[in-house]
Amino acid sequence: MIHRTIEQELAQNGRAVIQTVGVSMEPLLHNRESTVVIEAKRTPLKRYDVALYRRPATGAYVLHRVVKVLDDAYLICGDNRIWRETVPDEWVIGVMTGYYEKEQDKYISCESAPYQSYLKTLRLRYAALWLRTLPGRVWRRACRALRWESSKLG
């Protein structure tokens, strides 16, 4: 069996079919249950496109959503995350064109009505996630402030 990188597969066939790993794109894509179809990036990405990029420092592949288009970069975030990351255009190797939610499910195109309906819920989903994680963020910040104050007192 020949093992190729995703970049090699995209260069040879123009697309790659990949099983997802991780929960950062829940509830759309499920850990080791969803399979995505990635096409090579040919044009600049648009807001809400799902980009596949590779972090040069670690070599890790990441599949997250474009939430804002910047000059020569994208602000990217997982659907199940609140922290955003600036990703230079040259890191992006492909864009999701569709997916299989579970191994035996039918193909869902990013142009389909169910997917477009999901996109309409994203702003509300991000707001709800931000609110759900707020108490923990406030608690951690308060603890850091207390440690800093106690270290000044000596």
PDB file of N, CA and C in Angstrom, residues 47-89:
ATOM      1  N   ARG A  47     -15.532  33.648   3.672  1.00  0.00           N
ATOM      2  CA  ARG A  47     -16.031  33.476   5.035  1.00  0.00           C
ATOM      3  C   ARG A  47     -16.914  32.222   5.081  1.00  0.00           C
ATOM      4  N   TYR A  48     -16.738  31.448   6.109  1.00  0.00           N
ATOM      5  CA  TYR A  48     -17.441  30.192   6.400  1.00  0.00           C
ATOM      6  C   TYR A  48     -16.948  28.995   5.602  1.00  0.00           C
ATOM      7  N   ASP A  49     -15.965  29.161   4.721  1.00  0.00           N
ATOM      8  CA  ASP A  49     -15.333  27.989   4.113  1.00  0.00           C
ATOM      9  C   ASP A  49     -14.619  27.219   5.218  1.00  0.00           C
ATOM     10  N   VAL A  50     -14.507  25.908   5.054  1.00  0.00           N
ATOM     11  CA  VAL A  50     -13.752  25.084   5.999  1.00  0.00           C
ATOM     12  C   VAL A  50     -12.409  24.786   5.352  1.00  0.00           C
ATOM     13  N   ALA A  51     -11.352  25.312   5.960  1.00  0.00           N
ATOM     14  CA  ALA A  51     -10.008  25.218   5.392  1.00  0.00           C
ATOM     15  C   ALA A  51      -9.226  24.085   6.036  1.00  0.00           C
ATOM     16  N   LEU A  52      -8.462  23.381   5.227  1.00  0.00           N
ATOM     17  CA  LEU A  52      -7.481  22.428   5.738  1.00  0.00           C
ATOM     18  C   LEU A  52      -6.132  23.113   5.621  1.00  0.00           C
ATOM     19  N   TYR A  53      -5.454  23.252   6.753  1.00  0.00           N
ATOM     20  CA  TYR A  53      -4.136  23.864   6.726  1.00  0.00           C
ATOM     21  C   TYR A  53      -3.177  23.049   7.568  1.00  0.00           C
ATOM     22  N   ARG A  54      -1.890  23.316   7.370  1.00  0.00           N
ATOM     23  CA  ARG A  54      -0.847  22.594   8.092  1.00  0.00           C
ATOM     24  C   ARG A  54       0.009  23.596   8.839  1.00  0.00           C
ATOM     25  N   ARG A  55       0.122  23.396  10.145  1.00  0.00           N
ATOM     26  CA  ARG A  55       0.967  24.264  10.968  1.00  0.00           C
ATOM     27  C   ARG A  55       2.427  23.880  10.743  1.00  0.00           C
ATOM     28  N   PRO A  56       3.238  24.804  10.261  1.00  0.00           N
ATOM     29  CA  PRO A  56       4.632  24.465   9.949  1.00  0.00           C
ATOM     30  C   PRO A  56       5.444  24.021  11.170  1.00  0.00           C
ATOM     31  N   ALA A  57       5.189  24.594  12.325  1.00  0.00           N
ATOM     32  CA  ALA A  57       5.985  24.280  13.514  1.00  0.00           C
ATOM     33  C   ALA A  57       5.820  22.826  13.947  1.00  0.00           C
ATOM     34  N   THR A  58       4.617  22.278  13.810  1.00  0.00           N
ATOM     35  CA  THR A  58       4.340  20.919  14.288  1.00  0.00           C
ATOM     36  C   THR A  58       4.064  19.942  13.158  1.00  0.00           C
ATOM     37  N   GLY A  59       3.714  20.446  11.988  1.00  0.00           N
ATOM     38  CA  GLY A  59       3.328  19.585  10.881  1.00  0.00           C
ATOM     39  C   GLY A  59       1.905  19.066  10.999  1.00  0.00           C
ATOM     40  N   ALA A  60       1.172  19.530  12.021  1.00  0.00           N
ATOM     41  CA  ALA A  60      -0.187  19.050  12.260  1.00  0.00           C
ATOM     42  C   ALA A  60      -1.152  19.624  11.228  1.00  0.00           C
ATOM     43  N   TYR A  61      -2.054  18.752  10.753  1.00  0.00           N
ATOM     44  CA  TYR A  61      -3.132  19.194   9.883  1.00  0.00           C
ATOM     45  C   TYR A  61      -4.281  19.677  10.753  1.00  0.00           C
ATOM     46  N   VAL A  62      -4.923  20.766  10.351  1.00  0.00           N
ATOM     47  CA  VAL A  62      -6.057  21.320  11.095  1.00  0.00           C
ATOM     48  C   VAL A  62      -7.161  21.637  10.092  1.00  0.00           C
ATOM     49  N   LEU A  63      -8.381  21.273  10.469  1.00  0.00           N
ATOM     50  CA  LEU A  63      -9.552  21.541   9.634  1.00  0.00           C
ATOM     51  C   LEU A  63     -10.480  22.438  10.448  1.00  0.00           C
ATOM     52  N   HIS A  64     -10.474  23.743  10.141  1.00  0.00           N
ATOM     53  CA  HIS A  64     -11.297  24.715  10.866  1.00  0.00           C
ATOM     54  C   HIS A  64     -11.950  25.677   9.882  1.00  0.00           C
ATOM     55  N   ARG A  65     -12.912  26.441  10.398  1.00  0.00           N
ATOM     56  CA  ARG A  65     -13.722  27.328   9.583  1.00  0.00           C
ATOM     57  C   ARG A  65     -13.135  28.742   9.517  1.00  0.00           C
ATOM     58  N   VAL A  66     -13.200  29.347   8.329  1.00  0.00           N
ATOM     59  CA  VAL A  66     -12.805  30.741   8.145  1.00  0.00           C
ATOM     60  C   VAL A  66     -13.921  31.619   8.716  1.00  0.00           C
ATOM     61  N   VAL A  67     -13.595  32.426   9.733  1.00  0.00           N
ATOM     62  CA  VAL A  67     -14.605  33.331  10.286  1.00  0.00           C
ATOM     63  C   VAL A  67     -14.415  34.762   9.785  1.00  0.00           C
ATOM     64  N   LYS A  68     -13.217  35.051   9.266  1.00  0.00           N
ATOM     65  CA  LYS A  68     -12.968  36.378   8.699  1.00  0.00           C
ATOM     66  C   LYS A  68     -11.811  36.282   7.716  1.00  0.00           C
ATOM     67  N   VAL A  69     -11.958  36.966   6.589  1.00  0.00           N
ATOM     68  CA  VAL A  69     -10.889  37.022   5.592  1.00  0.00           C
ATOM     69  C   VAL A  69     -10.075  38.286   5.851  1.00  0.00           C
ATOM     70  N   LEU A  70      -8.765  38.115   6.007  1.00  0.00           N
ATOM     71  CA  LEU A  70      -7.838  39.233   6.239  1.00  0.00           C
ATOM     72  C   LEU A  70      -6.964  39.408   4.997  1.00  0.00           C
ATOM     73  N   ASP A  71      -6.082  40.402   5.009  1.00  0.00           N
ATOM     74  CA  ASP A  71      -5.124  40.570   3.919  1.00  0.00           C
ATOM     75  C   ASP A  71      -4.086  39.456   4.001  1.00  0.00           C
ATOM     76  N   ASP A  72      -4.037  38.577   3.003  1.00  0.00           N
ATOM     77  CA  ASP A  72      -3.074  37.468   2.925  1.00  0.00           C
ATOM     78  C   ASP A  72      -3.163  36.486   4.095  1.00  0.00           C
ATOM     79  N   ALA A  73      -4.295  36.457   4.792  1.00  0.00           N
ATOM     80  CA  ALA A  73      -4.464  35.530   5.915  1.00  0.00           C
ATOM     81  C   ALA A  73      -5.953  35.346   6.198  1.00  0.00           C
ATOM     82  N   TYR A  74      -6.224  34.433   7.111  1.00  0.00           N
ATOM     83  CA  TYR A  74      -7.607  34.145   7.510  1.00  0.00           C
ATOM     84  C   TYR A  74      -7.666  34.040   9.030  1.00  0.00           C
ATOM     85  N   LEU A  75      -8.764  34.497   9.601  1.00  0.00           N
ATOM     86  CA  LEU A  75      -9.048  34.270  11.007  1.00  0.00           C
ATOM     87  C   LEU A  75      -9.886  33.003  11.036  1.00  0.00           C
ATOM     88  N   ILE A  76      -9.387  31.973  11.713  1.00  0.00           N
ATOM     89  CA  ILE A  76      -9.968  30.639  11.634  1.00  0.00           C
ATOM     90  C   ILE A  76     -10.302  30.123  13.029  1.00  0.00           C
ATOM     91  N   CYS A  77     -11.406  29.367  13.117  1.00  0.00           N
ATOM     92  CA  CYS A  77     -11.859  28.838  14.403  1.00  0.00           C
ATOM     93  C   CYS A  77     -12.646  27.555  14.160  1.00  0.00           C
ATOM     94  N   GLY A  78     -12.495  26.591  15.055  1.00  0.00           N
ATOM     95  CA  GLY A  78     -13.324  25.390  14.998  1.00  0.00           C
ATOM     96  C   GLY A  78     -14.744  25.717  15.429  1.00  0.00           C
ATOM     97  N   ASP A  79     -15.717  24.963  14.946  1.00  0.00           N
ATOM     98  CA  ASP A  79     -17.114  25.212  15.304  1.00  0.00           C
ATOM     99  C   ASP A  79     -17.365  24.975  16.793  1.00  0.00           C
ATOM    100  N   ASN A  80     -16.527  24.186  17.439  1.00  0.00           N
ATOM    101  CA  ASN A  80     -16.665  23.862  18.856  1.00  0.00           C
ATOM    102  C   ASN A  80     -15.578  24.545  19.687  1.00  0.00           C
ATOM    103  N   ARG A  81     -15.063  25.655  19.213  1.00  0.00           N
ATOM    104  CA  ARG A  81     -13.993  26.399  19.892  1.00  0.00           C
ATOM    105  C   ARG A  81     -14.360  27.881  19.945  1.00  0.00           C
ATOM    106  N   ILE A  82     -13.738  28.600  20.880  1.00  0.00           N
ATOM    107  CA  ILE A  82     -13.927  30.051  20.919  1.00  0.00           C
ATOM    108  C   ILE A  82     -12.646  30.786  20.560  1.00  0.00           C
ATOM    109  N   TRP A  83     -11.501  30.092  20.663  1.00  0.00           N
ATOM    110  CA  TRP A  83     -10.228  30.754  20.365  1.00  0.00           C
ATOM    111  C   TRP A  83      -9.990  30.741  18.871  1.00  0.00           C
ATOM    112  N   ARG A  84      -9.616  31.890  18.356  1.00  0.00           N
ATOM    113  CA  ARG A  84      -9.384  32.053  16.923  1.00  0.00           C
ATOM    114  C   ARG A  84      -7.901  32.105  16.644  1.00  0.00           C
ATOM    115  N   GLU A  85      -7.555  31.737  15.445  1.00  0.00           N
ATOM    116  CA  GLU A  85      -6.151  31.665  15.042  1.00  0.00           C
ATOM    117  C   GLU A  85      -5.997  32.366  13.697  1.00  0.00           C
ATOM    118  N   THR A  86      -4.954  33.172  13.567  1.00  0.00           N
ATOM    119  CA  THR A  86      -4.652  33.794  12.284  1.00  0.00           C
ATOM    120  C   THR A  86      -3.779  32.837  11.490  1.00  0.00           C
ATOM    121  N   VAL A  87      -4.252  32.479  10.313  1.00  0.00           N
ATOM    122  CA  VAL A  87      -3.557  31.505   9.473  1.00  0.00           C
ATOM    123  C   VAL A  87      -3.165  32.178   8.161  1.00  0.00           C
ATOM    124  N   PRO A  88      -1.859  32.260   7.870  1.00  0.00           N
ATOM    125  CA  PRO A  88      -1.433  32.840   6.591  1.00  0.00           C
ATOM    126  C   PRO A  88      -1.961  32.022   5.416  1.00  0.00           C
ATOM    127  N   ASP A  89      -2.238  32.689   4.329  1.00  0.00           N
ATOM    128  CA  ASP A  89      -2.779  32.036   3.134  1.00  0.00           C
ATOM    129  C   ASP A  89      -1.908  30.868   2.673  1.00  0.00           C
TER     130      ASP A  89
END
